[in-house]
């Protein structure tokens, strides 16, 4: 607290520096062009290089539309991102612990809906990575921790495929051309 101003707070994090003048009820960015973020995941529109979706951990999920700026399309932990090549504006991104969000509008702000949020009792570091792997091939959506979750309906319903107890955590998924094996 600055002396004599007990309601003024400053917070610094990997997204920059922010100020609150009302004890933390509202925050204002002091970054003014300070661009510091680290993209951990990217997905590209299959028909244009002027559209990308990126997960930036604590700085949310951002979208590039061909200009100088990236637009924040969701807050929180921005994890893995993916695009349905058959319907390119049907996109996905993950938060931590396998919370999978989907949008049918290319990820516009407030367009995200929760498509997979497994039993909270399963959401811990023993059952999955902080950012789980995810792959999308057309309407096939696959993500995994100690088990595999598969949707053949663009994330409308998932089936859990258990693995042997000693299989360990799945750290990567690769879909090879056809969904016939799932």
PDB file of C-alpha atoms in Angstrom, residues 41 80-82 94 98 100 116 127-129 131-137 140-151 158-159 161 163 168-179 181-182:
ATOM      1  CA  UNK A  41       0.142 -23.518 -27.644  1.00  0.00           C
ATOM      2  CA  UNK A  80      -3.815 -26.298 -25.576  1.00  0.00           C
ATOM      3  CA  UNK A  81      -5.741 -24.934 -28.598  1.00  0.00           C
ATOM      4  CA  UNK A  82      -7.217 -26.664 -31.640  1.00  0.00           C
ATOM      5  CA  UNK A  94      -8.152 -25.948 -22.424  1.00  0.00           C
ATOM      6  CA  UNK A  98      -8.683 -30.991 -18.473  1.00  0.00           C
ATOM      7  CA  UNK A 100     -12.034 -28.154 -22.232  1.00  0.00           C
ATOM      8  CA  UNK A 116     -15.567 -31.448 -20.969  1.00  0.00           C
ATOM      9  CA  UNK A 127      -4.361 -38.097 -12.766  1.00  0.00           C
ATOM     10  CA  UNK A 128      -3.310 -35.645 -15.487  1.00  0.00           C
ATOM     11  CA  UNK A 129      -0.859 -33.011 -16.561  1.00  0.00           C
ATOM     12  CA  UNK A 131      -2.202 -28.830 -19.403  1.00  0.00           C
ATOM     13  CA  UNK A 132      -3.456 -32.055 -20.890  1.00  0.00           C
ATOM     14  CA  UNK A 133      -2.780 -33.019 -24.496  1.00  0.00           C
ATOM     15  CA  UNK A 134      -5.647 -32.493 -26.941  1.00  0.00           C
ATOM     16  CA  UNK A 135      -6.066 -33.225 -30.636  1.00  0.00           C
ATOM     17  CA  UNK A 136      -8.895 -32.459 -33.042  1.00  0.00           C
ATOM     18  CA  UNK A 137      -9.462 -34.051 -36.440  1.00  0.00           C
ATOM     19  CA  UNK A 140     -13.124 -36.126 -33.493  1.00  0.00           C
ATOM     20  CA  UNK A 141     -11.867 -34.532 -30.256  1.00  0.00           C
ATOM     21  CA  UNK A 142      -9.469 -36.445 -28.001  1.00  0.00           C
ATOM     22  CA  UNK A 143      -7.883 -35.470 -24.685  1.00  0.00           C
ATOM     23  CA  UNK A 144      -6.263 -37.539 -21.963  1.00  0.00           C
ATOM     24  CA  UNK A 145      -4.793 -37.845 -18.500  1.00  0.00           C
ATOM     25  CA  UNK A 146      -4.621 -41.345 -17.004  1.00  0.00           C
ATOM     26  CA  UNK A 147      -7.602 -42.191 -19.187  1.00  0.00           C
ATOM     27  CA  UNK A 148      -8.569 -41.072 -22.683  1.00  0.00           C
ATOM     28  CA  UNK A 149     -11.678 -38.993 -23.413  1.00  0.00           C
ATOM     29  CA  UNK A 150     -13.032 -39.248 -26.971  1.00  0.00           C
ATOM     30  CA  UNK A 151     -15.817 -37.325 -28.691  1.00  0.00           C
ATOM     31  CA  UNK A 158     -17.306 -37.725 -24.529  1.00  0.00           C
ATOM     32  CA  UNK A 159     -16.649 -41.388 -23.794  1.00  0.00           C
ATOM     33  CA  UNK A 161     -11.600 -45.060 -22.322  1.00  0.00           C
ATOM     34  CA  UNK A 163      -6.223 -47.528 -19.502  1.00  0.00           C
ATOM     35  CA  UNK A 168       0.992 -43.632 -16.318  1.00  0.00           C
ATOM     36  CA  UNK A 169       0.046 -40.163 -17.539  1.00  0.00           C
ATOM     37  CA  UNK A 170      -0.505 -39.521 -21.212  1.00  0.00           C
ATOM     38  CA  UNK A 171       1.705 -36.628 -22.254  1.00  0.00           C
ATOM     39  CA  UNK A 172       0.962 -36.481 -25.994  1.00  0.00           C
ATOM     40  CA  UNK A 173      -1.724 -37.527 -28.475  1.00  0.00           C
ATOM     41  CA  UNK A 174      -1.322 -38.000 -32.192  1.00  0.00           C
ATOM     42  CA  UNK A 175      -4.251 -38.783 -34.465  1.00  0.00           C
ATOM     43  CA  UNK A 176      -3.229 -40.603 -37.615  1.00  0.00           C
ATOM     44  CA  UNK A 177      -5.505 -39.757 -40.532  1.00  0.00           C
ATOM     45  CA  UNK A 178      -8.517 -41.870 -39.589  1.00  0.00           C
ATOM     46  CA  UNK A 179     -10.756 -42.071 -36.554  1.00  0.00           C
ATOM     47  CA  UNK A 181      -9.420 -47.010 -34.474  1.00  0.00           C
ATOM     48  CA  UNK A 182     -11.199 -45.050 -31.728  1.00  0.00           C
TER      49      UNK A 182
END
